[in-house]
Amino acid sequence: MKTNESRCVLALGCDKAGNPKHCTKICSAFVSLHGASGTGGRIASANIPSDYALTTLRNSPVRDAQPTEYKALDAYVKTFRRAFEADSDAIKSVYIYSPTAGNGKTTTAAALLHEWIIRQYVGALQAEQQPIQHPGYFLEVNALQQLHKRMFSPGSQAKKDEIGDEFNRRMDRAKSAPYLVVDDLAVRKYSESFMAEIYDLTNYRTSNVLPTVYTTNKTLEQLTELFLIEDPEGKVVSRIKDRCVIMEFNGGSKRGMRK
C-alpha cells in the first residue's frame, strides 16, 4: 500500500510516517494539512509556491550554506508555542536581507511558513482546540505588483473589476493572516499608488503585532527611504526593526541546489 510520507509536510517529525496502517490517504492530519487529494488543505490555502513544497528548516537546501542563521531560526520557531500561551511575549517577525539573488531567502521564508503551519496544527490539537483553517499566507509581491498594474491597463471595466477583486482578496488575506511571508519586498521600482498599498499592509501588520517574514534586497535604511512619502518619520520601519529577527544572508547564488 502506498503511504504518504513523500508528500506530507509532517513526515519528518511523525513516528507513523511510512507505516501502511496509519500513513494513508485517510490520515486525519494529512487530510487537514494537504486535503484528501494531497493538493488542498491548509498548505494549499497558504499559497506557498510549488517550488518550495514540503520545505522545512530541517530539510532546507539552504541550511548548510547559512548555518549561523539557521541555528538562530531553529530557536526562533520554538517561540511559535507562544500562540497557545496566555500573556506571553509577542512572536517576532523576521527580516531576511541580501543584495544577492538566489541565496536562499525565499526558500527559508517558505520553510518558516511551513514550520508555522505545522506548529499551529499540532499545537491546537495538544491544547484541545480546533486548528484554524487559514494559519498563514505567502504573498509574492512581484506578482501582486503585476496584478496592480493590470488594474490600470487598457481593457473592459468588467475585466478591471475582476482584477481589482483578486488584488483586494490577496491584500485582505495578507493583512489578516496570523503569519505572513512578504516575498521580494521592494526589489523593483513601485508606482506611488502601489507603494501606498505596500505601506498600508506593512503598517497594518506592525501596528497589530502580527508576525511577518520579509525577504528583500533592501536594508532597513533603504526601506525607510522608499517609504519616505507615506512615512516621513520612519515609524513603520522603526517598528519592524524593534520587533524583528534581522538576518543578512551571505554568499553567492544557491539556485539549482534543490533536489
mmCIF file of C-alpha atoms in Angstrom:
data_model
loop_
_atom_site.group_PDB
_atom_site.id
_atom_site.type_symbol
_atom_site.label_atom_id
_atom_site.label_comp_id
_atom_site.label_asym_id
_atom_site.label_seq_id
_atom_site.Cartn_x
_atom_site.Cartn_y
_atom_site.Cartn_z
ATOM 1 C CA MET A 1 0.000 0.000 0.000
ATOM 2 C CA LYS A 2 1.312 3.426 -0.954
ATOM 3 C CA THR A 3 1.930 5.712 2.002
ATOM 4 C CA ASN A 4 2.083 9.489 2.323
ATOM 5 C CA GLU A 5 5.498 10.219 3.800
ATOM 6 C CA SER A 6 6.883 11.527 0.499
ATOM 7 C CA ARG A 7 4.128 14.123 0.187
ATOM 8 C CA CYS A 8 3.342 15.133 3.768
ATOM 9 C CA VAL A 9 4.931 18.113 5.498
ATOM 10 C CA LEU A 10 4.582 16.313 8.846
ATOM 11 C CA ALA A 11 6.630 13.292 7.776
ATOM 12 C CA LEU A 12 9.990 14.335 9.268
ATOM 13 C CA GLY A 13 8.502 14.577 12.751
ATOM 14 C CA CYS A 14 5.840 11.850 12.602
ATOM 15 C CA ASP A 15 6.540 8.457 14.152
ATOM 16 C CA LYS A 16 3.836 6.907 11.956
ATOM 17 C CA ALA A 17 5.266 8.172 8.656
ATOM 18 C CA GLY A 18 5.640 5.295 6.213
ATOM 19 C CA ASN A 19 3.578 2.921 8.361
ATOM 20 C CA PRO A 20 0.991 1.403 5.998
ATOM 21 C CA LYS A 21 -1.508 1.046 8.838
ATOM 22 C CA HIS A 22 -1.501 4.759 9.647
ATOM 23 C CA CYS A 23 0.180 6.744 6.851
ATOM 24 C CA THR A 24 -2.732 6.507 4.438
ATOM 25 C CA LYS A 25 -4.899 8.846 2.401
ATOM 26 C CA ILE A 26 -7.437 8.930 5.228
ATOM 27 C CA CYS A 27 -4.939 10.078 7.888
ATOM 28 C CA SER A 28 -6.749 12.994 9.541
ATOM 29 C CA ALA A 29 -3.573 15.055 9.886
ATOM 30 C CA PHE A 30 -2.674 14.569 6.232
ATOM 31 C CA VAL A 31 -6.180 15.486 5.090
ATOM 32 C CA SER A 32 -6.230 18.559 7.349
ATOM 33 C CA LEU A 33 -2.921 19.867 6.017
ATOM 34 C CA HIS A 34 -2.960 18.616 2.426
ATOM 35 C CA GLY A 35 -6.573 17.721 1.655
ATOM 36 C CA ALA A 36 -7.840 14.320 0.585
ATOM 37 C CA SER A 37 -6.220 14.740 -2.824
ATOM 38 C CA GLY A 38 -2.896 15.883 -1.403
ATOM 39 C CA THR A 39 -3.200 19.241 -3.166
ATOM 40 C CA GLY A 40 -5.515 21.107 -0.815
ATOM 41 C CA GLY A 41 -5.949 21.728 2.889
ATOM 42 C CA ARG A 42 -4.156 24.308 4.973
ATOM 43 C CA ILE A 43 -0.949 24.058 2.936
ATOM 44 C CA ALA A 44 -2.665 24.915 -0.356
ATOM 45 C CA SER A 45 -4.578 27.704 1.375
ATOM 46 C CA ALA A 46 -1.258 29.285 2.349
ATOM 47 C CA ASN A 47 -0.347 29.900 -1.323
ATOM 48 C CA ILE A 48 3.231 28.625 -0.968
ATOM 49 C CA PRO A 49 4.839 28.224 -4.429
ATOM 50 C CA SER A 50 5.181 24.612 -5.541
ATOM 51 C CA ASP A 51 8.959 25.031 -5.862
ATOM 52 C CA TYR A 52 9.111 25.020 -2.057
ATOM 53 C CA ALA A 53 6.668 22.196 -1.352
ATOM 54 C CA LEU A 54 7.412 20.339 1.910
ATOM 55 C CA THR A 55 10.446 22.540 2.663
ATOM 56 C CA THR A 56 11.106 22.930 6.389
ATOM 57 C CA LEU A 57 14.112 24.160 8.318
ATOM 58 C CA ARG A 58 15.306 20.582 8.744
ATOM 59 C CA ASN A 59 15.405 19.689 5.050
ATOM 60 C CA SER A 60 16.067 23.132 3.550
ATOM 61 C CA PRO A 61 18.876 23.111 0.941
ATOM 62 C CA VAL A 62 19.980 26.461 2.377
ATOM 63 C CA ARG A 63 20.751 25.092 5.825
ATOM 64 C CA ASP A 64 24.390 24.160 5.190
ATOM 65 C CA ALA A 65 25.084 27.437 3.385
ATOM 66 C CA GLN A 66 23.699 29.635 6.204
ATOM 67 C CA PRO A 67 24.487 27.631 9.371
ATOM 68 C CA THR A 68 24.564 30.551 11.814
ATOM 69 C CA GLU A 69 21.257 31.948 10.581
ATOM 70 C CA TYR A 70 19.572 28.551 10.628
ATOM 71 C CA LYS A 71 20.713 27.904 14.186
ATOM 72 C CA ALA A 72 19.010 31.158 15.175
ATOM 73 C CA LEU A 73 15.885 30.181 13.228
ATOM 74 C CA ASP A 74 15.769 26.790 14.970
ATOM 75 C CA ALA A 75 15.475 28.722 18.222
ATOM 76 C CA TYR A 76 13.033 31.211 16.719
ATOM 77 C CA VAL A 77 10.447 28.630 15.623
ATOM 78 C CA LYS A 78 10.295 27.322 19.185
ATOM 79 C CA THR A 79 8.691 30.652 20.101
ATOM 80 C CA PHE A 80 5.682 29.706 17.965
ATOM 81 C CA ARG A 81 4.270 27.917 21.011
ATOM 82 C CA ARG A 82 3.534 31.368 22.436
ATOM 83 C CA ALA A 83 0.439 31.379 20.234
ATOM 84 C CA PHE A 84 -1.089 28.978 22.764
ATOM 85 C CA GLU A 85 0.274 30.604 25.915
ATOM 86 C CA ALA A 86 -1.677 33.279 27.741
ATOM 87 C CA ASP A 87 0.104 36.568 28.483
ATOM 88 C CA SER A 88 3.229 35.513 26.576
ATOM 89 C CA ASP A 89 5.518 37.822 24.625
ATOM 90 C CA ALA A 90 4.626 38.543 21.013
ATOM 91 C CA ILE A 91 6.137 36.343 18.324
ATOM 92 C CA LYS A 92 8.703 38.353 16.404
ATOM 93 C CA SER A 93 8.910 38.905 12.686
ATOM 94 C CA VAL A 94 11.912 38.002 10.514
ATOM 95 C CA TYR A 95 13.645 40.334 8.058
ATOM 96 C CA ILE A 96 15.887 38.425 5.640
ATOM 97 C CA TYR A 97 18.120 40.713 3.608
ATOM 98 C CA SER A 98 20.703 40.050 0.939
ATOM 99 C CA PRO A 99 21.779 42.114 -2.068
ATOM 100 C CA THR A 100 22.492 38.839 -3.885
ATOM 101 C CA ALA A 101 19.684 36.983 -5.641
ATOM 102 C CA GLY A 102 19.255 33.242 -5.292
ATOM 103 C CA ASN A 103 20.975 32.627 -1.969
ATOM 104 C CA GLY A 104 18.052 31.136 -0.088
ATOM 105 C CA LYS A 105 15.864 33.961 1.172
ATOM 106 C CA THR A 106 12.615 32.732 -0.354
ATOM 107 C CA THR A 107 13.364 29.077 0.373
ATOM 108 C CA THR A 108 13.914 29.977 4.010
ATOM 109 C CA ALA A 109 10.751 32.061 4.165
ATOM 110 C CA ALA A 110 8.717 29.158 2.765
ATOM 111 C CA ALA A 111 10.328 26.832 5.303
ATOM 112 C CA LEU A 112 9.332 29.178 8.138
ATOM 113 C CA LEU A 113 5.750 29.305 6.907
ATOM 114 C CA HIS A 114 5.609 25.501 6.775
ATOM 115 C CA GLU A 115 7.045 25.359 10.296
ATOM 116 C CA TRP A 116 4.343 27.772 11.477
ATOM 117 C CA ILE A 117 1.518 25.782 9.879
ATOM 118 C CA ILE A 118 2.807 22.549 11.400
ATOM 119 C CA ARG A 119 3.120 24.048 14.865
ATOM 120 C CA GLN A 120 -0.264 25.762 14.634
ATOM 121 C CA TYR A 121 -1.933 22.478 13.741
ATOM 122 C CA VAL A 122 -0.126 20.284 16.269
ATOM 123 C CA GLY A 123 -0.259 22.959 18.983
ATOM 124 C CA ALA A 124 -4.012 23.362 18.604
ATOM 125 C CA LEU A 125 -4.581 19.626 18.941
ATOM 126 C CA GLN A 126 -2.364 19.488 22.027
ATOM 127 C CA ALA A 127 -4.285 22.412 23.513
ATOM 128 C CA GLU A 128 -7.561 20.658 22.641
ATOM 129 C CA GLN A 129 -8.518 23.472 20.306
ATOM 130 C CA GLN A 130 -9.830 23.469 16.751
ATOM 131 C CA PRO A 131 -6.933 24.221 14.370
ATOM 132 C CA ILE A 132 -7.562 27.387 12.379
ATOM 133 C CA GLN A 133 -8.313 26.919 8.685
ATOM 134 C CA HIS A 134 -6.001 29.616 7.325
ATOM 135 C CA PRO A 135 -2.945 29.813 9.602
ATOM 136 C CA GLY A 136 -0.642 31.600 7.170
ATOM 137 C CA TYR A 137 -0.197 33.141 3.742
ATOM 138 C CA PHE A 138 2.610 33.585 1.203
ATOM 139 C CA LEU A 139 2.447 36.905 -0.667
ATOM 140 C CA GLU A 140 4.550 37.220 -3.826
ATOM 141 C CA VAL A 141 4.994 40.979 -4.077
ATOM 142 C CA ASN A 142 6.185 40.909 -7.694
ATOM 143 C CA ALA A 143 3.050 39.018 -8.763
ATOM 144 C CA LEU A 144 0.931 41.421 -6.729
ATOM 145 C CA GLN A 145 2.607 44.376 -8.442
ATOM 146 C CA GLN A 146 1.812 42.956 -11.872
ATOM 147 C CA LEU A 147 -1.803 42.469 -10.828
ATOM 148 C CA HIS A 148 -1.909 46.074 -9.637
ATOM 149 C CA LYS A 149 -0.590 47.307 -13.000
ATOM 150 C CA ARG A 150 -3.288 45.366 -14.849
ATOM 151 C CA MET A 151 -5.935 47.188 -12.815
ATOM 152 C CA PHE A 152 -4.965 50.380 -14.664
ATOM 153 C CA SER A 153 -4.199 48.889 -18.090
ATOM 154 C CA PRO A 154 -6.481 49.264 -21.128
ATOM 155 C CA GLY A 155 -9.378 46.838 -21.137
ATOM 156 C CA SER A 156 -13.007 46.408 -20.273
ATOM 157 C CA GLN A 157 -14.288 47.714 -16.969
ATOM 158 C CA ALA A 158 -15.618 44.255 -16.152
ATOM 159 C CA LYS A 159 -12.106 42.790 -16.531
ATOM 160 C CA LYS A 160 -10.592 45.579 -14.440
ATOM 161 C CA ASP A 161 -13.178 44.933 -11.732
ATOM 162 C CA GLU A 162 -12.311 41.238 -11.784
ATOM 163 C CA ILE A 163 -8.601 42.003 -11.432
ATOM 164 C CA GLY A 164 -9.337 44.528 -8.684
ATOM 165 C CA ASP A 165 -11.359 41.950 -6.768
ATOM 166 C CA GLU A 166 -8.448 39.489 -6.952
ATOM 167 C CA PHE A 167 -5.985 42.173 -5.846
ATOM 168 C CA ASN A 168 -8.165 43.045 -2.858
ATOM 169 C CA ARG A 169 -8.611 39.371 -1.981
ATOM 170 C CA ARG A 170 -4.843 38.854 -1.827
ATOM 171 C CA MET A 171 -4.325 42.013 0.198
ATOM 172 C CA ASP A 172 -7.090 41.077 2.638
ATOM 173 C CA ARG A 173 -5.561 37.621 3.116
ATOM 174 C CA ALA A 174 -2.145 39.172 3.636
ATOM 175 C CA LYS A 175 -3.402 41.677 6.200
ATOM 176 C CA SER A 176 -5.351 39.161 8.254
ATOM 177 C CA ALA A 177 -3.009 36.155 8.085
ATOM 178 C CA PRO A 178 -1.806 35.024 11.518
ATOM 179 C CA TYR A 179 1.625 34.544 9.902
ATOM 180 C CA LEU A 180 2.666 36.109 6.601
ATOM 181 C CA VAL A 181 5.549 35.886 4.157
ATOM 182 C CA VAL A 182 6.129 39.071 2.149
ATOM 183 C CA ASP A 183 8.454 37.795 -0.542
ATOM 184 C CA ASP A 184 10.717 40.126 -2.562
ATOM 185 C CA LEU A 185 9.736 43.325 -0.801
ATOM 186 C CA ALA A 186 10.823 46.470 -2.673
ATOM 187 C CA VAL A 187 13.098 44.700 -5.144
ATOM 188 C CA ARG A 188 11.517 46.612 -8.040
ATOM 189 C CA LYS A 189 10.548 50.219 -8.513
ATOM 190 C CA TYR A 190 6.995 50.850 -7.314
ATOM 191 C CA SER A 191 4.426 53.302 -8.544
ATOM 192 C CA GLU A 192 3.209 55.765 -5.930
ATOM 193 C CA SER A 193 -0.172 54.023 -5.689
ATOM 194 C CA PHE A 194 1.348 50.555 -5.291
ATOM 195 C CA MET A 195 3.842 51.835 -2.725
ATOM 196 C CA ALA A 196 0.901 53.174 -0.737
ATOM 197 C CA GLU A 197 -0.686 49.691 -0.783
ATOM 198 C CA ILE A 198 2.520 48.027 0.437
ATOM 199 C CA TYR A 199 2.968 50.676 3.109
ATOM 200 C CA ASP A 200 -0.633 50.124 4.252
ATOM 201 C CA LEU A 201 -0.053 46.376 4.518
ATOM 202 C CA THR A 202 3.217 46.769 6.414
ATOM 203 C CA ASN A 203 1.807 49.425 8.703
ATOM 204 C CA TYR A 204 -1.264 47.307 9.498
ATOM 205 C CA ARG A 205 0.746 44.245 10.428
ATOM 206 C CA THR A 206 3.322 46.083 12.522
ATOM 207 C CA SER A 207 0.598 48.078 14.307
ATOM 208 C CA ASN A 208 -1.257 44.865 15.130
ATOM 209 C CA VAL A 209 1.933 42.965 16.064
ATOM 210 C CA LEU A 210 1.319 40.218 13.506
ATOM 211 C CA PRO A 211 4.458 38.158 12.783
ATOM 212 C CA THR A 212 5.720 38.601 9.245
ATOM 213 C CA VAL A 213 8.665 37.243 7.274
ATOM 214 C CA TYR A 214 10.124 39.767 4.842
ATOM 215 C CA THR A 215 12.583 38.819 2.107
ATOM 216 C CA THR A 216 14.294 41.674 0.304
ATOM 217 C CA ASN A 217 17.462 43.038 -1.255
ATOM 218 C CA LYS A 218 16.988 46.289 0.661
ATOM 219 C CA THR A 219 18.434 47.150 4.049
ATOM 220 C CA LEU A 220 16.093 48.643 6.632
ATOM 221 C CA GLU A 221 17.705 52.019 5.986
ATOM 222 C CA GLN A 222 16.907 51.726 2.268
ATOM 223 C CA LEU A 223 13.355 50.675 3.109
ATOM 224 C CA THR A 224 12.957 53.822 5.187
ATOM 225 C CA GLU A 225 13.884 55.876 2.119
ATOM 226 C CA LEU A 226 11.359 54.009 -0.038
ATOM 227 C CA PHE A 227 8.560 54.714 2.453
ATOM 228 C CA LEU A 228 9.588 58.357 2.853
ATOM 229 C CA ILE A 229 6.463 59.881 1.273
ATOM 230 C CA GLU A 230 3.994 57.696 3.177
ATOM 231 C CA ASP A 231 6.015 57.622 6.388
ATOM 232 C CA PRO A 232 8.419 60.614 6.602
ATOM 233 C CA GLU A 233 9.266 59.891 10.242
ATOM 234 C CA GLY A 234 10.139 56.244 9.546
ATOM 235 C CA LYS A 235 7.745 54.876 12.173
ATOM 236 C CA VAL A 236 6.869 51.659 10.350
ATOM 237 C CA VAL A 237 10.464 50.640 9.673
ATOM 238 C CA SER A 238 11.339 51.545 13.245
ATOM 239 C CA ARG A 239 8.636 49.173 14.494
ATOM 240 C CA ILE A 240 9.816 46.455 12.097
ATOM 241 C CA LYS A 241 13.333 46.827 13.469
ATOM 242 C CA ASP A 242 12.201 46.643 17.100
ATOM 243 C CA ARG A 243 10.098 43.516 16.601
ATOM 244 C CA CYS A 244 12.243 41.588 14.130
ATOM 245 C CA VAL A 245 14.903 38.941 13.920
ATOM 246 C CA ILE A 246 17.113 40.627 11.322
ATOM 247 C CA MET A 247 19.294 38.395 9.154
ATOM 248 C CA GLU A 248 21.717 39.035 6.333
ATOM 249 C CA PHE A 249 22.306 36.083 4.030
ATOM 250 C CA ASN A 250 25.766 35.941 2.515
ATOM 251 C CA GLY A 251 27.377 34.068 -0.334
ATOM 252 C CA GLY A 252 26.597 33.587 -3.991
ATOM 253 C CA SER A 253 23.541 32.153 -5.656
ATOM 254 C CA LYS A 254 22.395 28.761 -4.430
ATOM 255 C CA ARG A 255 19.832 28.242 -7.204
ATOM 256 C CA GLY A 256 19.952 24.753 -8.616
ATOM 257 C CA MET A 257 20.789 23.204 -5.241
ATOM 258 C CA ARG A 258 17.248 21.996 -4.536
ATOM 259 C CA LYS A 259 16.793 18.323 -5.334
#
